[in-house]
Coordinates of N, CA and C in Angstrom, one line a residue:
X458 N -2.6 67.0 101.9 CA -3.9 67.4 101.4 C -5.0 66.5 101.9
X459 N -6.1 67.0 102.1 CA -7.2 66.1 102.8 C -7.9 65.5 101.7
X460 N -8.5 64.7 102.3 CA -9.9 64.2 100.8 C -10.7 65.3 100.2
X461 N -11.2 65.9 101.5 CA -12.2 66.8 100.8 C -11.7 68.1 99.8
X462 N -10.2 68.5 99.7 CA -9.8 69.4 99.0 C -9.3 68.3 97.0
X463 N -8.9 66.9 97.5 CA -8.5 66.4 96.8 C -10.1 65.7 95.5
X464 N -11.1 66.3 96.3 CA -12.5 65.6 95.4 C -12.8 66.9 94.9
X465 N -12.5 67.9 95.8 CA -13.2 69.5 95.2 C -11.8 69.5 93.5
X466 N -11.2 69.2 93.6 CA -10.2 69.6 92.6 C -9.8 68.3 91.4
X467 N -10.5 67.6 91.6 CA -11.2 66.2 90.8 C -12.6 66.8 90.4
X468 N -13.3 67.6 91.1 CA -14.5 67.6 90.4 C -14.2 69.0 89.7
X469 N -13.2 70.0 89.4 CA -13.6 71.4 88.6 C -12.5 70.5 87.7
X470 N -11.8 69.7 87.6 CA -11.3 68.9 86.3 C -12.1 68.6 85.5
X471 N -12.8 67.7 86.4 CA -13.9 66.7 85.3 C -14.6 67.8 84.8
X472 N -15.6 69.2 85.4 CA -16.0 70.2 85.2 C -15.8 70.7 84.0
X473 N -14.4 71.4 84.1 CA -13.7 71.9 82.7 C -13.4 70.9 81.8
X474 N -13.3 69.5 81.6 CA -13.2 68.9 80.7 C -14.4 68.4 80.1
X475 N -16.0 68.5 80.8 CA -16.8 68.1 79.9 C -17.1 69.7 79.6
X476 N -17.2 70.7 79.6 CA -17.2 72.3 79.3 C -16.3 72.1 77.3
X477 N -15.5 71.5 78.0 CA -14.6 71.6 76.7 C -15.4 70.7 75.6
X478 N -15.6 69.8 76.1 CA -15.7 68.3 75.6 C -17.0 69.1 74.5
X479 N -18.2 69.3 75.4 CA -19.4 70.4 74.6 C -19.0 71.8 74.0
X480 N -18.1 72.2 74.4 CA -17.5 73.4 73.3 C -17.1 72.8 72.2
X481 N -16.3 71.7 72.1 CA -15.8 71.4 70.7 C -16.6 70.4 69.9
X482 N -17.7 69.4 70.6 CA -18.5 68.7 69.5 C -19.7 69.2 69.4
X483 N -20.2 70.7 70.6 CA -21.7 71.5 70.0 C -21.2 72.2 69.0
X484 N -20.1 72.7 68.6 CA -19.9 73.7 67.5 C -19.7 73.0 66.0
X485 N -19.4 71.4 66.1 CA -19.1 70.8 65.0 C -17.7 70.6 64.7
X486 N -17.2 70.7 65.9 CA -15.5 70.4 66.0 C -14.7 71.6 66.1
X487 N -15.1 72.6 66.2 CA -14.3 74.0 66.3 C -15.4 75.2 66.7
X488 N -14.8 76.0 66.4 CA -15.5 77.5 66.6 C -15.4 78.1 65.4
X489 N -16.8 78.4 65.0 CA -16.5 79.2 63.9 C -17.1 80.4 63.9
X490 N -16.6 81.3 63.7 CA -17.0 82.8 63.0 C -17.6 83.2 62.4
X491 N -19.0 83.6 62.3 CA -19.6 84.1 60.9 C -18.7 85.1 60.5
X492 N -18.6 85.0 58.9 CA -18.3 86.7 58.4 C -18.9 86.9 57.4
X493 N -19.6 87.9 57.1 CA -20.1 88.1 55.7 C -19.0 88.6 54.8
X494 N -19.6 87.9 53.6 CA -18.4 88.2 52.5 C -19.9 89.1 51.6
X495 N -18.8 90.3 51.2 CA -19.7 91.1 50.5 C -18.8 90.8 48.6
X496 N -19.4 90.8 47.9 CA -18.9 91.1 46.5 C -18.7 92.3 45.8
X497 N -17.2 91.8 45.7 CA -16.3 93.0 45.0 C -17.1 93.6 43.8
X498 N -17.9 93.0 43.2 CA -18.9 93.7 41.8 C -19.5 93.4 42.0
X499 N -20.5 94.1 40.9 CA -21.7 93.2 40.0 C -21.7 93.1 38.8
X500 N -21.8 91.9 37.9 CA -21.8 92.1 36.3 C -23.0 92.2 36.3
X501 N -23.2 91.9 34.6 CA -24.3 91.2 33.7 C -24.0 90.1 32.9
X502 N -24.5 89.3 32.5 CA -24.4 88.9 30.8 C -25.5 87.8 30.6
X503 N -25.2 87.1 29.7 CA -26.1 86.3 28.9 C -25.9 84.9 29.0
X504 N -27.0 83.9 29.8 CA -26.9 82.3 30.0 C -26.7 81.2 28.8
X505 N -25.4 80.7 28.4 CA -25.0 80.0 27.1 C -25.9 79.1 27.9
X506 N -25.3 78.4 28.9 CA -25.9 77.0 29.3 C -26.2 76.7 30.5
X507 N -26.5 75.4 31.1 CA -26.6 75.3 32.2 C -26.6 74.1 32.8
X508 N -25.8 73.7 33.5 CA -25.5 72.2 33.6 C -26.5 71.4 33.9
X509 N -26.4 70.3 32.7 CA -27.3 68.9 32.3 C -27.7 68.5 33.5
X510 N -26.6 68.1 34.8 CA -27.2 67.3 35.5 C -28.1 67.5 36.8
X511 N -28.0 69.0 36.7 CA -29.0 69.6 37.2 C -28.8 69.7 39.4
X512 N -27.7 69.5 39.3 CA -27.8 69.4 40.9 C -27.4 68.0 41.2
X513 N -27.4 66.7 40.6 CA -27.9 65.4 41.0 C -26.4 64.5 40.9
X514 N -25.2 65.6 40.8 CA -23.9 64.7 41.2 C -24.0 64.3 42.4
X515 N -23.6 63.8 42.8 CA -22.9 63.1 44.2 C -22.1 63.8 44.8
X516 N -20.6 64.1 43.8 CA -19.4 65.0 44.0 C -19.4 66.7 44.3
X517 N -20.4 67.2 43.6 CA -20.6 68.4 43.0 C -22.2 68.8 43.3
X518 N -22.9 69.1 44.6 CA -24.3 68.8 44.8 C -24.5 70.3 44.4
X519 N -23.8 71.1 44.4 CA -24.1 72.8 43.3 C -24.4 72.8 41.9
X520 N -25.1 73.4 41.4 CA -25.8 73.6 39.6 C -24.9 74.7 39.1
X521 N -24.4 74.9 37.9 CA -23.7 75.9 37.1 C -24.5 76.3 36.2
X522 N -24.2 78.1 35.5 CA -24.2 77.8 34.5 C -23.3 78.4 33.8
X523 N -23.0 78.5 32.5 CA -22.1 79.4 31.5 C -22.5 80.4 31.2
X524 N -21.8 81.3 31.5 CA -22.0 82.7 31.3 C -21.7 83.7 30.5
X525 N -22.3 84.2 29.3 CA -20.8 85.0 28.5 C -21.6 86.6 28.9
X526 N -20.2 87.4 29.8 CA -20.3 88.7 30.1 C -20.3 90.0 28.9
X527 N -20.8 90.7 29.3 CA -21.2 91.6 28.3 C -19.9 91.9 28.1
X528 N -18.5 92.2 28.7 CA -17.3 92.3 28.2 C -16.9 91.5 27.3
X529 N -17.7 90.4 26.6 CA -17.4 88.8 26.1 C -16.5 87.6 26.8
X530 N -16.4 88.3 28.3 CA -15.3 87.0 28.8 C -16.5 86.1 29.0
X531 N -16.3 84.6 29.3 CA -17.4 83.4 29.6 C -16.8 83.0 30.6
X532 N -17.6 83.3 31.5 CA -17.4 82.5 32.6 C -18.3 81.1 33.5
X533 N -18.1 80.7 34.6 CA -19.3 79.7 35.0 C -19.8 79.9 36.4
X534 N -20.6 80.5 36.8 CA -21.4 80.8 37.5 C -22.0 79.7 38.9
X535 N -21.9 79.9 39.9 CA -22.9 78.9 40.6 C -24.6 79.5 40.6
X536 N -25.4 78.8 40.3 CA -26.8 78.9 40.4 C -27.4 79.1 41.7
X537 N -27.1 78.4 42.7 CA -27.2 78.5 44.2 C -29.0 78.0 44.4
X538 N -29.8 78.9 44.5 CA -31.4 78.4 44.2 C -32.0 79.0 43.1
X539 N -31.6 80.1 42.5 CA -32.0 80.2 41.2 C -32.2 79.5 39.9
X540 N -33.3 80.0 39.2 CA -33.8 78.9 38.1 C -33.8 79.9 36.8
X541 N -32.3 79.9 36.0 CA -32.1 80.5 34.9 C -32.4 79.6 33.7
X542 N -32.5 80.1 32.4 CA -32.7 79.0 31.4 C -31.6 80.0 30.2
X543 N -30.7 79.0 29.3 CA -30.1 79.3 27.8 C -31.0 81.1 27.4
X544 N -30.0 81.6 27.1 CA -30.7 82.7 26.9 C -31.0 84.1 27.3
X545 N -30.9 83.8 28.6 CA -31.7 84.8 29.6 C -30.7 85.5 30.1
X546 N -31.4 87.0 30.5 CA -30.3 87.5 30.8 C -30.0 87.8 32.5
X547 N -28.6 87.5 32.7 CA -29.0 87.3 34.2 C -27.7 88.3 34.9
X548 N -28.0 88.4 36.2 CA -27.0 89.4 36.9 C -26.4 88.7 37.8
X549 N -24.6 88.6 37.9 CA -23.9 87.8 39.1 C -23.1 89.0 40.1
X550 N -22.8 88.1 40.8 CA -22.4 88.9 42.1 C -20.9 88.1 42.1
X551 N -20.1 89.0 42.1 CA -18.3 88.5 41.2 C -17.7 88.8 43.1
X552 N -17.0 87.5 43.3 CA -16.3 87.7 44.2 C -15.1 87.1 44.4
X553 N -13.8 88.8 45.0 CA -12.5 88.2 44.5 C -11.8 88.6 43.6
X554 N -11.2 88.8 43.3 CA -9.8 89.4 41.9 C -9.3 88.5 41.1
X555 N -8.9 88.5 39.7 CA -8.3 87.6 38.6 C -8.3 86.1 39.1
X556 N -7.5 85.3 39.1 CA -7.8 83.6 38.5 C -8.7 83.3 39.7
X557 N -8.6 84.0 40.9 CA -9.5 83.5 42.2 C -10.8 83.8 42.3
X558 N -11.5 84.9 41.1 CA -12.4 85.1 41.4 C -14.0 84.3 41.2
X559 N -15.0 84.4 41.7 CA -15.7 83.2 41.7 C -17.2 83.9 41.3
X560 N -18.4 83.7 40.7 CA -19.4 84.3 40.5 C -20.4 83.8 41.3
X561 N -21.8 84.4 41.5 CA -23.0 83.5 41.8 C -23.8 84.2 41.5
X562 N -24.7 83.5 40.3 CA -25.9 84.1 39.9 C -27.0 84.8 41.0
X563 N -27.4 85.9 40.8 CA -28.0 86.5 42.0 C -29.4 87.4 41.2
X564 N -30.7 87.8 42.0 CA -32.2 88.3 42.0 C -31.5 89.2 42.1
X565 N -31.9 90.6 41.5 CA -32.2 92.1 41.6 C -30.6 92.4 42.5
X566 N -29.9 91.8 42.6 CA -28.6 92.1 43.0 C -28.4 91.9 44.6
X567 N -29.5 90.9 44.8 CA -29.2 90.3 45.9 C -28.4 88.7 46.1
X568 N -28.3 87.9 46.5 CA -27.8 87.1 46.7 C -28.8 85.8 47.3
X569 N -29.9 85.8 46.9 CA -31.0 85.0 47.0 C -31.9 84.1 46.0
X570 N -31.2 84.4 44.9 CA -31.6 83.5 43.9 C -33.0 84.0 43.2

């Protein structure tokens, strides 16, 4: 093999290895897929509470609140950017089936708070 075949085939290495190198730390270490997740329902019910700390854990940077459904189950809700108060009646967007399923307080049945 000569030099000049042996630098052409050193340079589409180095080539494909920084290609890769920017594939895997422009994406944030993988490739991800958007998918929209749509919600299996919609309830209603009524805001018992709403967590004290308001957003300002460390651990838990999400707001909740307690929920009791017009079926009487209570459930806890993520708030997301919405500003519910004790009382009020509010509409979630239920996503998921039995012990997995998960709520998020939702505007006019959108998903925007």
């Amino acid at each position: 093999m000569n030099d000049a075949t042996k630098r052409n085939i050193l340079f589409i290495v180095a080539v494909v290895a920084a290609l890769g190198l920017i594939a895997y730390f422009g994406t944030g270490g993988g490739v991800t897929i958007p998918v929209e997740v749509l919600p299996s329902t919609t309830v209603e019910g009524e805001v018992l509470s709403v967590d004290p700390e308001g957003g300002r854990s460390t651990t838990s940077p999400s707001r909740y609140a307690l929920v009791k459904l017009r079926d009487g189950e209570t459930v806890r809700a993520s708030l997301g950017g919405c500003v519910v108060f004790p009382g009020q009646s509010a509409r979630l967007a239920k996503y998921g089936v039995g012990s997995a399923a998960f709520y998020i307080v939702t505007a006019d049945g959108k998903n925007d708070g």
